XYZ file of C-alpha atoms in Angstrom:
701
model
C 0.038 -0.200 0.168
C 1.581 3.566 -0.983
C 0.543 6.795 1.064
C 1.154 9.926 0.411
C 1.828 12.603 3.039
C 0.646 16.186 2.826
C 1.253 18.185 0.230
C -1.593 21.159 0.280
C -2.547 24.267 3.049
C -5.737 22.288 3.337
C -4.050 18.907 4.976
C -1.275 20.299 6.869
C -4.034 22.226 8.763
C -6.188 18.949 9.169
C -1.894 17.697 10.496
C -0.524 17.483 13.816
C 2.810 16.589 14.863
C 3.116 15.721 18.122
C 4.868 14.106 21.564
C 3.736 12.497 24.722
C 6.399 13.128 27.508
C 6.561 12.988 31.479
C 8.440 11.844 34.166
C 9.276 7.978 34.446
C 6.039 6.367 35.589
C 3.637 8.746 34.802
C 1.520 7.205 32.474
C 2.984 8.639 28.830
C 3.131 4.951 27.102
C -0.358 3.690 28.726
C -1.852 6.629 27.274
C 0.008 6.726 23.804
C -1.484 2.972 23.633
C -5.347 4.400 24.693
C -4.907 7.158 21.413
C -4.399 4.211 19.069
C -6.875 2.111 20.690
C -9.502 4.621 20.008
C -8.385 6.098 17.088
C -9.059 2.944 15.491
C -5.022 2.180 15.245
C -4.607 -0.938 17.072
C -7.899 -3.205 17.744
C -6.597 -4.143 20.952
C -4.767 -2.038 24.122
C -1.379 -3.081 24.947
C -0.385 -2.768 29.306
C 3.009 -1.692 29.981
C 2.907 -4.646 33.307
C 1.918 -7.788 30.022
C 5.020 -6.367 27.456
C 3.070 -5.848 24.753
C 2.289 -2.548 24.227
C 2.802 -1.067 20.996
C 5.372 1.189 21.344
C 8.114 0.098 23.990
C 8.630 -2.292 20.744
C 12.214 -3.509 22.286
C 12.329 -6.747 24.389
C 14.344 -4.644 26.591
C 11.676 -2.229 27.319
C 8.519 -4.500 27.510
C 10.808 -6.809 30.217
C 11.646 -3.468 32.768
C 7.958 -1.769 31.696
C 10.236 1.444 31.080
C 10.252 3.358 27.784
C 13.952 3.844 25.655
C 13.672 4.870 22.839
C 11.370 7.030 20.923
C 8.872 4.843 18.650
C 6.801 6.873 16.336
C 3.184 6.124 14.588
C 0.272 8.203 13.011
C -2.830 7.569 13.175
C -6.508 9.855 12.494
C -8.992 11.463 14.823
C -12.163 12.776 13.180
C -10.504 13.735 9.983
C -6.897 14.858 11.608
C -4.277 13.509 10.870
C -1.474 12.402 13.757
C 2.276 11.203 13.371
C 2.645 10.525 17.635
C 5.785 9.902 19.266
C 5.414 8.904 22.656
C 9.139 9.397 24.775
C 11.103 7.769 27.896
C 10.873 9.052 30.916
C 14.204 8.003 32.559
C 16.407 10.558 32.663
C 18.929 8.079 31.005
C 17.671 8.717 27.667
C 17.331 12.467 27.844
C 18.563 13.023 23.995
C 15.062 10.779 22.834
C 12.810 13.727 24.599
C 15.134 16.319 23.064
C 15.727 14.763 19.723
C 11.906 14.426 19.564
C 11.161 17.364 20.829
C 13.313 19.108 17.930
C 11.427 18.248 15.490
C 7.968 17.934 16.974
C 5.198 21.085 16.255
C 3.212 20.379 20.041
C 3.098 18.011 22.807
C 0.604 16.396 25.402
C 2.688 17.063 29.065
C 1.058 13.622 31.415
C 1.608 14.272 34.533
C 0.773 11.603 38.332
C -2.069 12.944 39.806
C -0.728 11.809 43.108
C 2.523 13.311 42.339
C 2.671 16.624 40.214
C 5.430 17.874 38.984
C 8.329 15.288 39.646
C 11.833 16.008 38.398
C 11.946 14.417 35.207
C 8.705 16.394 34.150
C 11.037 20.068 35.052
C 13.771 18.092 32.779
C 10.909 16.989 29.952
C 9.097 21.038 30.630
C 13.105 23.231 30.222
C 13.058 21.379 26.914
C 9.931 21.996 25.525
C 10.144 25.571 26.515
C 13.909 25.978 24.427
C 12.567 24.520 21.223
C 8.974 27.118 21.705
C 7.398 23.357 21.521
C 3.053 24.773 22.676
C 1.769 21.792 25.164
C -1.752 20.390 26.449
C -1.725 18.895 29.992
C -3.194 15.621 30.790
C -2.816 14.909 34.732
C -3.559 11.272 34.658
C -3.980 8.746 37.448
C -7.653 10.192 38.864
C -8.143 6.484 40.325
C -4.901 5.788 41.829
C -5.015 7.173 46.152
C -3.962 10.078 46.794
C -4.924 11.857 43.456
C -5.397 15.970 43.554
C -6.133 17.415 40.557
C -5.798 21.083 42.137
C -2.360 20.321 43.567
C -1.305 19.245 40.384
C -2.315 22.398 38.807
C -1.174 24.252 41.413
C 2.538 22.467 41.508
C 2.283 23.736 37.184
C 2.084 27.114 38.285
C 4.285 26.676 40.718
C 7.392 24.838 39.615
C 6.943 25.771 36.436
C 6.557 29.083 36.208
C 3.671 28.862 33.484
C 0.172 29.278 33.466
C -2.044 26.274 33.439
C -5.534 26.687 32.322
C -7.792 23.685 33.550
C -10.490 23.309 30.493
C -11.769 20.197 32.043
C -12.186 19.029 36.095
C -12.346 15.517 38.073
C -16.263 13.953 38.904
C -14.955 11.977 41.509
C -11.114 10.919 42.968
C -9.280 8.136 43.576
C -12.269 4.771 43.406
C -14.774 7.347 42.998
C -13.322 9.306 39.629
C -15.866 8.547 36.660
C -15.890 10.901 34.914
C -13.959 14.613 33.382
C -16.360 17.895 33.288
C -15.453 20.211 30.276
C -15.842 23.351 31.877
C -15.972 25.153 28.822
C -18.691 23.554 26.944
C -20.712 23.151 30.286
C -21.230 19.091 29.936
C -20.194 15.714 32.507
C -18.536 12.905 30.702
C -19.113 9.625 31.968
C -17.649 6.147 31.729
C -19.025 3.202 32.788
C -16.841 1.275 35.408
C -16.470 -1.519 34.229
C -13.504 -4.456 33.538
C -16.052 -5.777 30.352
C -15.505 -1.982 28.908
C -12.521 -0.219 26.784
C -13.654 3.217 27.237
C -14.170 3.430 23.723
C -18.398 4.577 24.277
C -18.912 7.637 27.399
C -21.640 9.218 27.763
C -21.963 13.432 27.305
C -24.866 14.185 29.765
C -25.190 17.712 31.569
C -23.399 18.219 35.180
C -25.724 17.711 37.903
C -27.752 19.921 39.853
C -25.442 19.856 42.848
C -22.546 20.689 41.230
C -23.641 22.944 38.837
C -22.642 25.731 41.166
C -19.114 25.203 41.961
C -18.796 24.568 37.846
C -19.908 27.521 37.430
C -17.739 29.278 39.704
C -14.529 26.820 38.652
C -15.870 28.180 34.490
C -15.644 31.529 35.809
C -12.384 31.800 36.408
C -10.652 29.510 33.503
C -12.428 32.955 31.826
C -11.085 35.593 33.443
C -7.606 33.307 33.057
C -8.011 32.872 29.090
C -9.339 36.979 29.005
C -6.833 38.260 29.854
C -4.848 37.191 27.663
C -6.801 38.134 24.739
C -7.565 42.178 25.181
C -10.249 41.985 22.717
C -11.954 39.683 24.109
C -11.287 41.340 28.108
C -12.571 44.726 26.441
C -15.676 43.000 25.756
C -16.007 40.791 29.065
C -15.202 43.739 30.947
C -17.845 45.381 29.329
C -20.485 42.708 30.172
C -21.605 40.930 26.181
C -21.685 37.210 25.942
C -18.773 35.195 25.001
C -19.195 31.932 22.801
C -17.962 29.286 22.772
C -15.807 29.046 19.386
C -14.315 32.535 20.744
C -12.882 30.990 23.864
C -11.497 28.036 22.729
C -9.890 30.389 19.571
C -8.944 32.613 22.093
C -7.240 30.060 24.599
C -5.484 28.116 21.185
C -3.856 31.100 20.371
C -2.726 31.571 23.945
C -1.502 27.840 23.891
C 0.308 28.844 20.490
C 1.959 31.959 22.179
C 3.203 29.389 25.318
C 1.548 31.961 26.959
C -0.781 29.212 28.148
C -0.753 25.747 28.976
C -5.236 23.695 29.039
C -4.928 21.213 31.583
C -7.170 17.983 30.959
C -8.085 15.081 33.673
C -8.183 11.265 33.604
C -7.139 7.604 34.039
C -5.690 6.452 30.699
C -4.613 2.973 32.399
C -9.039 2.364 33.832
C -9.364 3.971 30.167
C -10.934 7.443 31.125
C -10.831 11.028 29.270
C -8.533 9.499 26.663
C -11.150 11.252 23.595
C -11.529 13.997 25.351
C -7.832 14.241 25.365
C -7.504 14.077 21.892
C -10.171 16.641 20.750
C -7.678 19.147 22.833
C -5.388 17.970 20.426
C -7.219 19.458 17.909
C -8.429 21.991 19.124
C -4.746 23.619 21.003
C -2.245 22.183 19.368
C -0.424 23.567 15.959
C -0.440 22.444 12.287
C 2.800 22.446 10.688
C 0.949 26.002 9.030
C 0.971 26.820 12.611
C 4.410 27.122 13.878
C 6.915 29.567 14.325
C 9.086 30.385 10.896
C 12.045 27.483 10.064
C 15.291 29.236 9.232
C 18.839 27.533 7.911
C 22.339 29.165 6.357
C 23.212 29.440 3.330
C 25.801 26.919 2.617
C 27.340 29.047 0.200
C 26.336 32.674 1.648
C 26.493 32.007 4.956
C 22.605 33.958 4.953
C 19.507 32.865 6.532
C 16.928 31.452 4.400
C 13.355 30.969 4.903
C 12.326 27.939 5.040
C 8.198 27.576 3.978
C 5.988 25.088 4.369
C 4.775 23.699 0.574
C 5.800 21.029 -1.322
C 6.668 23.235 -4.696
C 9.881 24.561 -2.365
C 13.041 22.395 -3.302
C 13.211 19.755 -0.510
C 15.014 20.239 3.415
C 15.049 17.923 6.281
C 16.202 17.066 9.074
C 17.535 13.967 10.411
C 16.639 13.315 14.151
C 16.331 10.085 15.044
C 18.571 7.041 13.663
C 18.121 3.559 14.005
C 19.378 0.145 12.943
C 17.921 -1.926 10.743
C 18.944 -5.839 10.821
C 17.606 -5.866 7.793
C 18.229 -3.163 5.747
C 21.063 -1.545 7.669
C 20.179 2.042 8.671
C 17.068 2.907 9.261
C 16.987 7.245 9.890
C 13.852 9.732 10.793
C 13.570 12.902 9.054
C 11.033 15.481 9.774
C 10.454 17.364 6.141
C 10.036 21.341 6.546
C 10.169 22.115 2.966
C 9.741 20.820 -0.381
C 8.993 16.885 -0.679
C 11.528 13.467 -0.445
C 10.598 10.914 -3.514
C 12.031 7.786 -3.795
C 15.356 7.431 -5.500
C 15.941 11.441 -5.033
C 19.703 11.985 -4.070
C 19.536 14.812 -1.226
C 22.841 16.623 0.215
C 24.099 16.753 3.625
C 25.649 19.630 3.927
C 27.693 18.937 7.285
C 29.745 16.196 4.850
C 29.422 18.285 1.549
C 28.108 14.495 0.329
C 25.418 13.090 -1.567
C 23.416 9.968 -0.376
C 20.145 8.885 -2.192
C 17.009 7.902 -1.321
C 15.922 3.922 -1.839
C 12.758 3.570 0.146
C 10.552 5.841 2.223
C 8.466 4.844 4.882
C 5.851 5.468 7.225
C 6.594 4.117 11.295
C 4.316 2.170 13.527
C 6.557 1.857 15.831
C 8.582 -1.385 14.884
C 6.235 -1.913 11.922
C 6.318 -0.244 8.918
C 4.252 0.865 5.294
C 6.124 2.261 2.618
C 5.448 5.552 0.568
C 6.083 7.066 -2.693
C 7.088 10.621 -1.099
C 7.536 12.825 1.982
C 6.597 16.103 1.672
C 6.300 19.727 3.427
C 5.590 19.484 7.270
C 5.367 14.913 7.166
C 7.738 12.976 9.880
C 8.655 9.845 8.176
C 11.472 7.529 7.944
C 14.366 7.200 5.167
C 16.491 3.467 4.056
C 19.623 3.725 2.161
C 21.529 6.907 4.099
C 24.534 5.283 4.477
C 26.821 8.336 6.152
C 23.793 11.036 7.667
C 23.322 11.064 11.154
C 21.823 12.712 14.356
C 20.847 16.715 13.673
C 22.619 16.206 9.661
C 19.895 18.736 7.097
C 19.222 17.332 4.104
C 18.466 19.033 1.163
C 18.123 19.804 -2.543
C 20.655 20.467 -4.359
C 18.635 23.500 -5.701
C 18.745 25.130 -1.796
C 21.666 23.880 0.015
C 20.373 24.914 3.033
C 21.389 24.094 6.967
C 18.729 23.692 9.864
C 20.334 24.397 13.667
C 21.538 20.812 14.343
C 20.885 18.361 17.763
C 23.099 18.792 20.173
C 23.885 15.725 22.345
C 24.528 16.048 26.214
C 27.470 15.108 27.714
C 27.819 11.472 29.077
C 28.476 11.772 33.025
C 30.100 8.285 33.066
C 31.982 5.602 31.785
C 33.168 2.042 32.019
C 35.927 -0.381 30.230
C 34.428 -2.894 27.752
C 35.885 -5.652 26.429
C 35.308 -9.102 24.462
C 35.115 -12.293 26.619
C 36.569 -13.939 23.218
C 40.153 -11.421 22.071
C 38.481 -12.191 18.651
C 35.719 -10.744 19.334
C 37.390 -6.973 19.064
C 36.538 -5.566 15.603
C 33.067 -7.171 15.914
C 32.499 -5.570 19.111
C 34.139 -2.151 18.470
C 31.692 -2.401 14.952
C 28.633 -2.927 17.125
C 29.554 -0.366 19.312
C 29.717 1.981 16.829
C 26.516 1.448 15.059
C 24.660 1.722 18.289
C 27.141 4.881 19.288
C 25.625 6.608 15.428
C 21.599 5.528 17.083
C 22.607 7.296 19.907
C 24.723 10.086 20.077
C 24.591 10.227 23.879
C 26.637 7.053 24.532
C 30.558 7.495 22.616
C 32.781 4.678 22.945
C 36.716 6.119 23.055
C 40.171 3.989 22.759
C 42.160 5.018 25.988
C 45.310 6.236 25.112
C 47.789 4.786 27.570
C 46.326 1.280 28.139
C 44.609 0.378 24.624
C 41.441 -0.194 26.413
C 38.019 0.176 24.797
C 35.796 2.883 27.116
C 31.961 3.519 26.457
C 30.294 6.323 27.653
C 26.812 7.108 28.790
C 24.376 9.042 31.027
C 24.229 6.769 33.717
C 24.522 2.837 34.822
C 20.808 2.379 33.228
C 21.590 3.477 30.033
C 25.203 1.878 29.779
C 23.797 -1.809 31.312
C 20.654 -1.376 28.264
C 23.004 -0.898 25.968
C 25.589 -3.957 27.511
C 22.138 -5.825 26.794
C 21.981 -4.522 23.610
C 25.042 -5.940 22.382
C 24.827 -9.099 23.862
C 20.711 -9.628 22.156
C 21.376 -8.550 18.912
C 25.167 -8.312 17.876
C 25.854 -11.907 19.627
C 28.850 -10.182 21.811
C 29.256 -11.311 25.003
C 31.651 -8.646 27.025
C 33.475 -7.948 30.793
C 33.301 -4.868 32.052
C 35.009 -2.568 35.014
C 33.890 -0.952 37.742
C 31.662 2.630 36.131
C 33.552 5.333 36.567
C 32.765 9.166 36.865
C 33.342 11.372 33.629
C 35.368 14.303 34.744
C 35.703 17.694 32.718
C 37.636 20.646 32.013
C 36.608 23.757 31.464
C 38.359 26.857 31.361
C 37.752 30.158 33.889
C 39.220 32.852 31.557
C 39.056 33.899 27.556
C 42.090 34.139 25.635
C 43.923 35.042 22.608
C 46.612 32.687 20.004
C 48.496 32.485 16.516
C 50.020 29.569 15.094
C 51.737 29.584 11.171
C 52.559 26.418 10.326
C 54.934 25.926 7.655
C 56.559 22.078 7.081
C 57.339 19.894 3.961
C 55.737 17.197 4.007
C 56.343 14.486 1.333
C 57.900 17.199 -1.416
C 55.142 19.640 -0.850
C 54.872 22.478 0.604
C 51.778 23.349 3.846
C 51.547 26.079 4.779
C 48.973 28.778 7.084
C 47.698 30.769 9.743
C 45.544 31.337 11.929
C 44.692 33.645 14.999
C 42.049 32.398 17.088
C 40.363 33.294 20.609
C 38.284 30.707 23.124
C 36.345 32.085 25.969
C 33.942 29.903 28.467
C 30.475 29.412 27.430
C 27.878 27.373 29.600
C 29.303 23.514 30.164
C 25.741 22.223 28.490
C 26.835 23.405 25.470
C 29.482 21.786 24.611
C 32.053 22.901 21.837
C 31.114 25.335 20.246
C 32.612 27.411 16.580
C 32.074 30.110 15.378
C 33.750 31.417 12.636
C 33.967 35.650 11.375
C 34.818 34.813 8.160
C 33.093 35.111 5.268
C 33.618 32.075 2.365
C 35.418 33.330 -0.734
C 37.026 31.260 -3.783
C 40.586 30.795 -1.435
C 38.112 30.400 1.736
C 36.943 27.444 1.201
C 33.977 25.573 3.000
C 36.973 22.989 2.976
C 39.296 24.886 4.877
C 36.481 25.906 7.386
C 35.875 22.593 8.184
C 39.684 21.826 8.446
C 39.919 24.419 11.017
C 36.929 23.617 12.841
C 37.865 19.900 12.952
C 41.017 21.057 14.205
C 39.353 22.717 17.128
C 37.205 19.710 18.104
C 40.079 17.778 17.819
C 42.449 19.505 20.814
C 39.386 19.686 22.931
C 39.598 16.086 23.616
C 42.538 16.139 25.560
C 43.275 19.570 27.919
C 46.089 20.534 29.788
C 44.768 19.540 33.584
C 44.503 16.013 33.515
C 43.900 14.971 29.773
C 40.474 15.186 29.717
C 37.646 16.547 26.881
C 36.571 20.312 27.456
C 33.573 20.845 27.383
C 32.485 24.932 27.215
C 34.247 26.902 25.440
C 33.725 28.677 21.310
C 36.515 28.520 19.532
C 36.034 32.285 16.964
C 37.955 31.791 13.446
C 39.187 36.120 13.779
C 41.537 35.689 11.151
C 43.532 33.509 8.187
C 46.671 34.046 6.277
C 46.383 33.036 2.624
C 48.680 34.746 0.506
C 51.010 31.757 0.123
C 50.278 29.160 -2.932
C 50.883 25.911 -0.516
C 47.776 26.161 1.386
C 46.462 22.933 2.873
C 43.367 22.242 5.018
C 45.826 19.743 7.145
C 48.183 22.790 7.399
C 44.823 24.937 8.306
C 44.176 22.188 10.903
C 47.342 21.498 12.534
C 48.262 25.115 13.384
C 44.597 25.660 14.506
C 45.431 22.730 17.112
C 48.704 24.008 18.122
C 47.478 27.890 18.114
C 44.267 26.006 20.101
C 46.769 24.564 22.965
C 48.835 28.048 22.887
C 45.417 29.380 24.362
C 44.910 26.686 26.785
C 47.881 27.621 28.231
C 46.916 31.040 29.416
C 42.850 29.888 29.451
C 43.161 28.936 33.467
C 41.791 25.123 33.051
C 40.027 23.615 35.981
C 38.013 20.210 36.971
C 33.959 20.034 36.607
C 31.968 17.296 37.361
C 29.053 16.436 37.565
C 26.534 16.859 39.571
C 22.944 15.304 39.790
C 19.675 17.061 41.199
C 18.290 14.162 43.937
C 15.079 13.675 44.873
C 14.011 11.313 47.794
C 10.248 10.583 49.740
C 10.456 9.243 52.587
C 8.540 8.514 55.753
C 9.025 11.563 58.270
C 10.733 9.172 60.718
C 13.365 8.186 58.216
C 14.263 11.791 57.333
C 16.535 12.557 59.562
C 18.953 10.261 58.755
C 17.675 10.614 54.815
C 19.536 13.992 54.951
C 22.810 12.893 57.161
C 23.350 10.510 54.623
C 23.222 13.298 51.761
C 25.361 15.612 53.996
C 27.586 13.063 54.418
C 27.171 12.434 50.033
C 28.939 15.819 49.912
C 25.492 17.241 49.350
C 23.333 20.393 49.193
C 20.340 19.631 49.978
C 17.751 21.983 48.903
C 14.267 21.909 50.062
C 12.627 19.492 52.724
C 8.969 19.148 51.903
C 5.794 17.719 53.270
C 3.705 15.986 51.047
C 1.031 13.864 52.092
C 0.731 11.316 54.211
C 3.466 11.976 56.900
C 5.868 11.773 52.972
C 8.421 13.915 52.946
C 10.214 15.427 49.816
C 13.803 15.766 50.016
C 15.339 18.456 47.153
C 19.596 17.484 47.346
C 22.372 18.220 44.784
C 24.733 15.088 44.957
C 27.684 14.599 42.945
C 28.080 11.735 40.293
C 30.846 10.148 42.087
C 28.741 9.741 45.862
C 25.465 8.080 43.611
C 27.185 5.099 42.660
C 24.953 2.280 44.747
C 22.834 5.028 47.131
C 19.246 3.266 45.927
C 20.509 -0.072 48.277
C 22.059 2.644 50.822
C 17.986 4.896 51.042
C 16.714 1.751 50.697
C 18.442 0.080 54.164
C 17.867 3.709 56.322
C 13.834 4.099 55.701
C 13.533 -0.090 55.989
C 12.968 -0.098 52.279
C 9.868 2.890 52.297
C 11.563 5.507 50.432
C 11.728 5.293 46.501
C 13.901 7.946 45.171
C 15.273 9.813 41.358
C 17.821 11.319 39.454
C 18.828 13.459 36.890
C 21.748 15.506 35.790
C 22.074 18.889 37.044
C 25.356 19.949 35.726
C 28.753 20.341 35.568
C 30.733 21.799 38.867
C 33.785 22.853 39.781
C 35.952 20.007 41.499
C 36.545 20.889 45.568
C 40.009 22.093 46.129
C 39.678 19.577 48.821
C 39.432 16.519 47.224
C 41.202 17.961 43.543
C 45.040 16.027 44.683
C 42.527 13.369 45.399
C 40.415 13.007 42.075
C 43.434 13.856 39.734
C 45.576 11.291 41.873
C 42.570 8.313 40.633
C 43.107 9.733 36.952
C 46.977 8.647 37.172
C 47.538 12.717 37.721
């Protein structure tokens, strides 16, 4: 069967590209499974606890009951086509959320009604803010003991500094939760509570008389919040004029698209309640590709910004946002089409590599199932077979308009371990397999220790490394031995510095000459490495020479001067170059840059930094003292201790990763198994001088 992507404004109007994102165990995948069932995409509901969900298709996901990789599918709801991506909630797989939000137009943020905003909720929200992704919210698990809709809404407002606007309130709570009240339509949606009912039908009834006054009061507050963001409606409202349902929805949609408001829904995905109105909310409030901000790329020839319009008549421009290893057809590259149309058999340009690749097949994905299509048009998301070189964050474009889109930044890995095959004959096979995993997942890195020759695998946490090693065993049939996990310390500069270097040498009978002047300065650590040129391209100063300079900088930054560790948080600016001599070469420019960078480091005052994690512990009040003392003993910093409910306190702290190995076992012991905790990477911070010598000694320095 063949399908075509949207290629007209009408079809784009009826399209939505959305993601489901949240803290782990808030119910993202369960919500996604209900969406697939009620839309008719699936004929039965998959359950996380049964290990048979559609979106969690990996063996590791089904065994552990967690989402590890983002899964994409598409469905139809009331004549609207929805491309849906379900993302992981565990902090170790944050790259999956990052690259999904980079290409999505809207998102559904899911919250646990008993917990409200949780640590990973904050991370996902920040990522969505960075990419300016409009959101609606689902307060899920309204059937759960301790469910509190209004507490959850308040936590969105206070912890996320957002403007949540409830368009629904729950009808009942915990085991009495039977439906939702729509505050704009002023109707009650009721679901039958029976194990034989799948929630595919529900009743729309009038609000009971005994609840009417309270509901009217809630509605009045919601209307006030809506009109406060709309000058025209505010004037009508203040003058006592009537506001229609259409006016209110249109105004709220407009505010949602501008990130000024976040409509809030409620339900229980597991109990099959509230999902259909949520889908209506996706249509009513989240953007079509036509509603999103204008996307700009940079011309490879002029370095000028170019507007990428959402239409199929322009030359093609898209972004490769995810690579998956396919055992049958090699690399599967997920692509968001921003402009033009991509057809089977087309050749696309990769501006980063300055190379062309051919499109062998185009696919529409339904988790790990696929449907071949003939074209992919502006505003749509699909997958490509045939790209051997392109990676995550690469632009794919037509030769007729060579343009580079903003790439996708990968987080810096914070943990590593030594890995070696149990059979020495598997060494090359292991390296090839790890390189495939690295290409799939840019947040894992593969390196060889220059002193010992050992293979080092870097990742975002212990679970991340565990999953990678499990995949190595299952998918590639390679048994390995591993060392203990080690913290990934990094080096940073604390001062700006300028340096110049002239390289002039004869190599293999050929003269090589170059001179570069550059400046290095400190930027936020989470920005990694940035390169900028103050020079315009010319017939002599080519893209290849510029790339050679950038490569020289990036390769040099792999080895710092304090402990020989990779550097982060550095911006390198090319100030000037000397193009006067004939013996110019890319090798010379790369080498000159490397020497100049090393010279600059000598006066940039390098120091060591370590990864710090945010830790949130939920424990009974009687165990708080022991948990706090333990955090202090781990060089931790207590940020807050708050009473949650039912005698449970929430301890928020920052702890160096070096002190978190084995924490799960220790915190269980301290609380007799009654405490739970979550942790996420927060930032790199300077190593305390008191322990610097100890760390340098452990690193062999």
